Short mmCIF file of C-alpha atoms in Angstrom, two decimals:
data_model
loop_
_atom_site.label_atom_id
_atom_site.label_comp_id
_atom_site.label_asym_id
_atom_site.label_seq_id
_atom_site.Cartn_x
_atom_site.Cartn_y
_atom_site.Cartn_z
CA UNK A 797 -0.07 0.23 -0.08
CA UNK A 798 1.54 3.38 -1.36
CA UNK A 799 0.82 6.33 1.27
CA UNK A 800 1.94 9.56 1.22
CA UNK A 801 3.48 10.75 4.40
CA UNK A 802 0.61 12.95 4.92
CA UNK A 803 -1.80 10.30 4.63
CA UNK A 804 -0.25 7.91 6.81
CA UNK A 805 -0.28 11.34 9.69
CA UNK A 806 -4.02 12.02 9.08
CA UNK A 807 -4.79 7.71 9.04
CA UNK A 808 -2.79 7.84 12.44
CA UNK A 809 -4.64 10.58 13.90
CA UNK A 810 -7.86 9.30 12.87
CA UNK A 811 -7.24 5.86 14.66
CA UNK A 812 -6.60 7.76 17.87
CA UNK A 813 -10.17 9.38 17.55
CA UNK A 814 -11.52 6.84 17.35
CA UNK A 815 -9.90 4.74 19.66
CA UNK A 816 -10.22 7.63 22.43
CA UNK A 817 -13.46 9.65 21.58
CA UNK A 818 -15.35 6.68 19.66
CA UNK A 819 -16.33 6.73 15.88
CA UNK A 820 -19.10 9.22 16.00
CA UNK A 821 -16.63 11.90 16.93
CA UNK A 822 -14.10 11.22 13.88
CA UNK A 823 -15.35 14.16 12.10
CA UNK A 824 -13.67 16.31 9.45
CA UNK A 825 -13.66 18.90 12.13
CA UNK A 826 -12.18 17.14 14.31
CA UNK A 827 -9.48 15.01 12.57
CA UNK A 828 -8.58 18.47 10.65
CA UNK A 829 -7.72 20.06 14.27
CA UNK A 830 -5.55 16.76 15.35
CA UNK A 831 -3.82 17.11 11.83
CA UNK A 832 -3.65 20.81 11.73
CA UNK A 833 -5.09 21.43 8.66
CA UNK A 834 -7.62 22.50 7.10
CA UNK A 835 -11.26 20.48 6.32
CA UNK A 836 -10.87 21.22 2.57
CA UNK A 837 -7.10 20.01 2.73
CA UNK A 838 -8.22 16.71 4.20
CA UNK A 839 -10.50 16.11 1.02
CA UNK A 840 -7.72 16.24 -1.27
CA UNK A 841 -6.02 13.15 0.48
CA UNK A 842 -9.06 11.18 1.38
CA UNK A 843 -12.08 11.40 -0.82
CA UNK A 844 -14.74 10.89 2.56
CA UNK A 845 -14.57 9.34 5.90
CA UNK A 846 -15.21 5.83 4.46
CA UNK A 847 -12.24 5.95 2.29
CA UNK A 848 -10.57 6.68 5.25
CA UNK A 849 -11.76 4.08 6.64
CA UNK A 850 -10.74 1.90 4.00
CA UNK A 851 -7.17 3.01 4.02
CA UNK A 852 -7.03 2.15 7.85
CA UNK A 853 -7.91 -1.68 6.77
CA UNK A 854 -5.26 -1.25 4.11
CA UNK A 855 -2.54 0.21 6.95
CA UNK A 856 -3.57 -2.85 9.22
CA UNK A 857 -3.55 -5.04 6.17
CA UNK A 858 0.15 -3.89 5.50
CA UNK A 859 1.24 -4.67 8.73
CA UNK A 860 -0.15 -7.94 8.95
CA UNK A 861 1.33 -8.79 6.10
CA UNK A 862 5.18 -7.86 6.45
CA UNK A 863 4.92 -9.72 9.65
CA UNK A 864 3.50 -12.81 7.72
CA UNK A 865 6.30 -12.78 4.94
CA UNK A 866 8.90 -12.48 7.56
CA UNK A 867 7.44 -15.03 9.75
CA UNK A 868 7.20 -17.62 6.50
CA UNK A 869 10.76 -16.63 5.41
CA UNK A 870 12.31 -17.42 8.46
CA UNK A 871 10.81 -19.86 10.24
CA UNK A 872 9.94 -23.39 8.35
CA UNK A 873 8.39 -24.99 11.45
CA UNK A 874 4.49 -24.95 10.59
CA UNK A 875 3.42 -24.87 14.34
CA UNK A 876 6.19 -22.24 15.02
CA UNK A 877 4.91 -20.44 12.09
CA UNK A 878 1.82 -19.83 13.63
CA UNK A 879 2.64 -19.41 17.30
CA UNK A 880 4.72 -16.60 15.83
CA UNK A 881 1.60 -15.09 13.84
CA UNK A 882 0.08 -15.04 16.88
CA UNK A 883 2.77 -13.40 19.21
CA UNK A 884 3.51 -10.70 16.77
CA UNK A 885 -0.51 -10.22 16.84
CA UNK A 886 0.29 -9.36 20.80
CA UNK A 887 3.33 -7.00 19.97
CA UNK A 888 1.60 -4.86 17.29
CA UNK A 889 -1.22 -4.00 19.28
CA UNK A 890 0.75 -3.36 22.52
CA UNK A 891 2.81 -1.23 20.17
CA UNK A 892 -0.31 0.15 19.02
CA UNK A 893 -3.59 -0.10 21.38
CA UNK A 894 -5.54 2.40 19.59
CA UNK A 895 -4.96 0.15 16.48
CA UNK A 896 -6.53 -2.40 18.47
CA UNK A 897 -9.64 -0.46 19.31
CA UNK A 898 -10.65 -0.06 16.07
CA UNK A 899 -9.96 -3.67 14.56
CA UNK A 900 -11.99 -4.99 17.02
CA UNK A 901 -14.93 -2.19 16.40
CA UNK A 902 -18.20 -3.43 15.91
CA UNK A 903 -19.64 -0.07 15.57
CA UNK A 904 -17.58 0.77 12.61
CA UNK A 905 -18.02 -2.03 10.10
CA UNK A 906 -21.93 -2.55 11.38
CA UNK A 907 -23.33 -0.21 9.26
CA UNK A 908 -21.54 0.05 6.06
CA UNK A 909 -21.68 -3.11 3.78
CA UNK A 910 -18.59 -2.14 2.09
CA UNK A 911 -16.37 -1.62 5.24
CA UNK A 912 -17.55 -5.19 6.62
CA UNK A 913 -16.95 -7.05 3.40
CA UNK A 914 -13.10 -5.40 3.48
CA UNK A 915 -12.99 -6.24 6.96
CA UNK A 916 -14.10 -9.96 6.49
CA UNK A 917 -11.86 -10.11 3.30
CA UNK A 918 -8.40 -9.40 5.77
CA UNK A 919 -9.54 -12.06 8.41
CA UNK A 920 -10.28 -14.00 5.48
CA UNK A 921 -6.74 -13.47 4.52
CA UNK A 922 -5.15 -14.28 7.74
CA UNK A 923 -7.50 -17.19 7.66
CA UNK A 924 -5.78 -19.06 4.65
CA UNK A 925 -2.08 -17.71 5.79
CA UNK A 926 -2.75 -19.84 8.74
CA UNK A 927 -4.75 -22.75 7.49
CA UNK A 928 -1.40 -22.98 5.28
CA UNK A 929 0.62 -23.69 8.42
CA UNK A 930 -2.13 -25.91 10.62
CA UNK A 931 -2.45 -28.17 8.00
CA UNK A 932 1.15 -28.45 7.42
CA UNK A 933 1.65 -29.10 11.06
CA UNK A 934 -1.14 -31.54 11.22
CA UNK A 935 0.87 -33.63 8.45
CA UNK A 936 3.73 -33.38 10.64
CA UNK A 937 1.74 -34.66 13.36
CA UNK A 938 2.49 -31.59 15.23
CA UNK A 939 -1.42 -30.56 15.77
CA UNK A 940 -3.80 -33.14 16.04
CA UNK A 941 -5.12 -34.58 12.44
CA UNK A 942 -8.82 -35.25 13.69
CA UNK A 943 -9.19 -31.83 14.60
CA UNK A 944 -10.55 -29.49 11.68
CA UNK A 945 -8.59 -26.77 10.86
CA UNK A 946 -11.07 -24.23 10.36
CA UNK A 947 -12.00 -24.68 13.93
CA UNK A 948 -8.50 -24.44 15.09
CA UNK A 949 -8.19 -20.98 13.10
CA UNK A 950 -11.03 -19.88 15.01
CA UNK A 951 -9.82 -21.34 18.01
CA UNK A 952 -6.25 -19.58 17.49
CA UNK A 953 -7.76 -16.31 16.85
CA UNK A 954 -11.07 -15.89 18.34
CA UNK A 955 -9.11 -16.48 21.85
CA UNK A 956 -6.34 -14.15 20.55
CA UNK A 957 -8.98 -11.56 20.13
CA UNK A 958 -10.98 -12.11 23.55
CA UNK A 959 -7.76 -11.49 25.30
CA UNK A 960 -6.64 -8.37 23.91
CA UNK A 961 -10.58 -6.99 24.10
CA UNK A 962 -10.19 -8.14 27.92
CA UNK A 963 -6.81 -6.05 27.83
CA UNK A 964 -8.20 -2.97 26.46
CA UNK A 965 -11.72 -2.94 28.29
CA UNK A 966 -9.56 -3.64 31.63
CA UNK A 967 -7.33 -0.53 30.76
CA UNK A 968 -4.09 -2.57 30.30
CA UNK A 969 -4.37 -3.85 33.57
CA UNK A 970 -2.84 -6.73 32.89
CA UNK A 971 0.88 -8.21 30.89
CA UNK A 972 -0.54 -9.21 27.48
CA UNK A 973 2.18 -10.52 25.88
CA UNK A 974 2.81 -12.63 29.35
CA UNK A 975 -1.07 -13.87 28.93
CA UNK A 976 -0.57 -14.67 25.57
CA UNK A 977 2.40 -16.96 25.91
CA UNK A 978 0.02 -18.52 28.50
CA UNK A 979 -3.21 -19.03 26.42
CA UNK A 980 -0.88 -20.32 23.69
CA UNK A 981 0.82 -22.64 25.67
CA UNK A 982 -3.06 -24.01 26.74
CA UNK A 983 -4.44 -24.29 23.42
CA UNK A 984 -0.91 -25.76 22.27
CA UNK A 985 -1.85 -28.52 24.67
CA UNK A 986 -5.35 -29.12 23.72
CA UNK A 987 -4.40 -29.60 19.98
CA UNK A 988 -0.93 -31.42 20.25
CA UNK A 989 -1.69 -34.37 22.91
CA UNK A 990 -4.39 -37.17 22.96
CA UNK A 991 -7.77 -36.41 24.43
CA UNK A 992 -8.56 -38.47 27.23
CA UNK A 993 -11.69 -39.20 28.62
#
């Protein structure tokens, strides 16, 4: 994704406004004040509020793709690739807590079909990438092959998302990465050990 320095600044200021004040307060006036430009100047960079949100989604996806590219090129073990993806998300949201609030905000996506579809497309890209690693780990018997890969994806990503939301709602009351590591170890125990009745 190619962005100018000014566009990236606008995107980051918009993320901050949404995270702190809510999506309803992302107005051209508030954004222009935060960026230090006129409202008319904003429209030279983004045609509409909807386009701006699409660019925020693209910004998030570009960060995710950079991380996934590095993971796949540097780590050959598929189970370790899944772990690296999950731990990278915790690091990303620790470094960009406002971005996590925006990406996990239902309010932004529920009333605009194009934004909902864009967000879902990003989820599907992550799903497809993680499914490759999960299925490869199953072939190596690192992960139980009797479990459906798509269900494992939902368990892994869903639990990560819930933990990040709890961390946000508690005003960062616990160490996210430490809890993330513990959660990952619990998931690994569940998906790699034989089921005991």
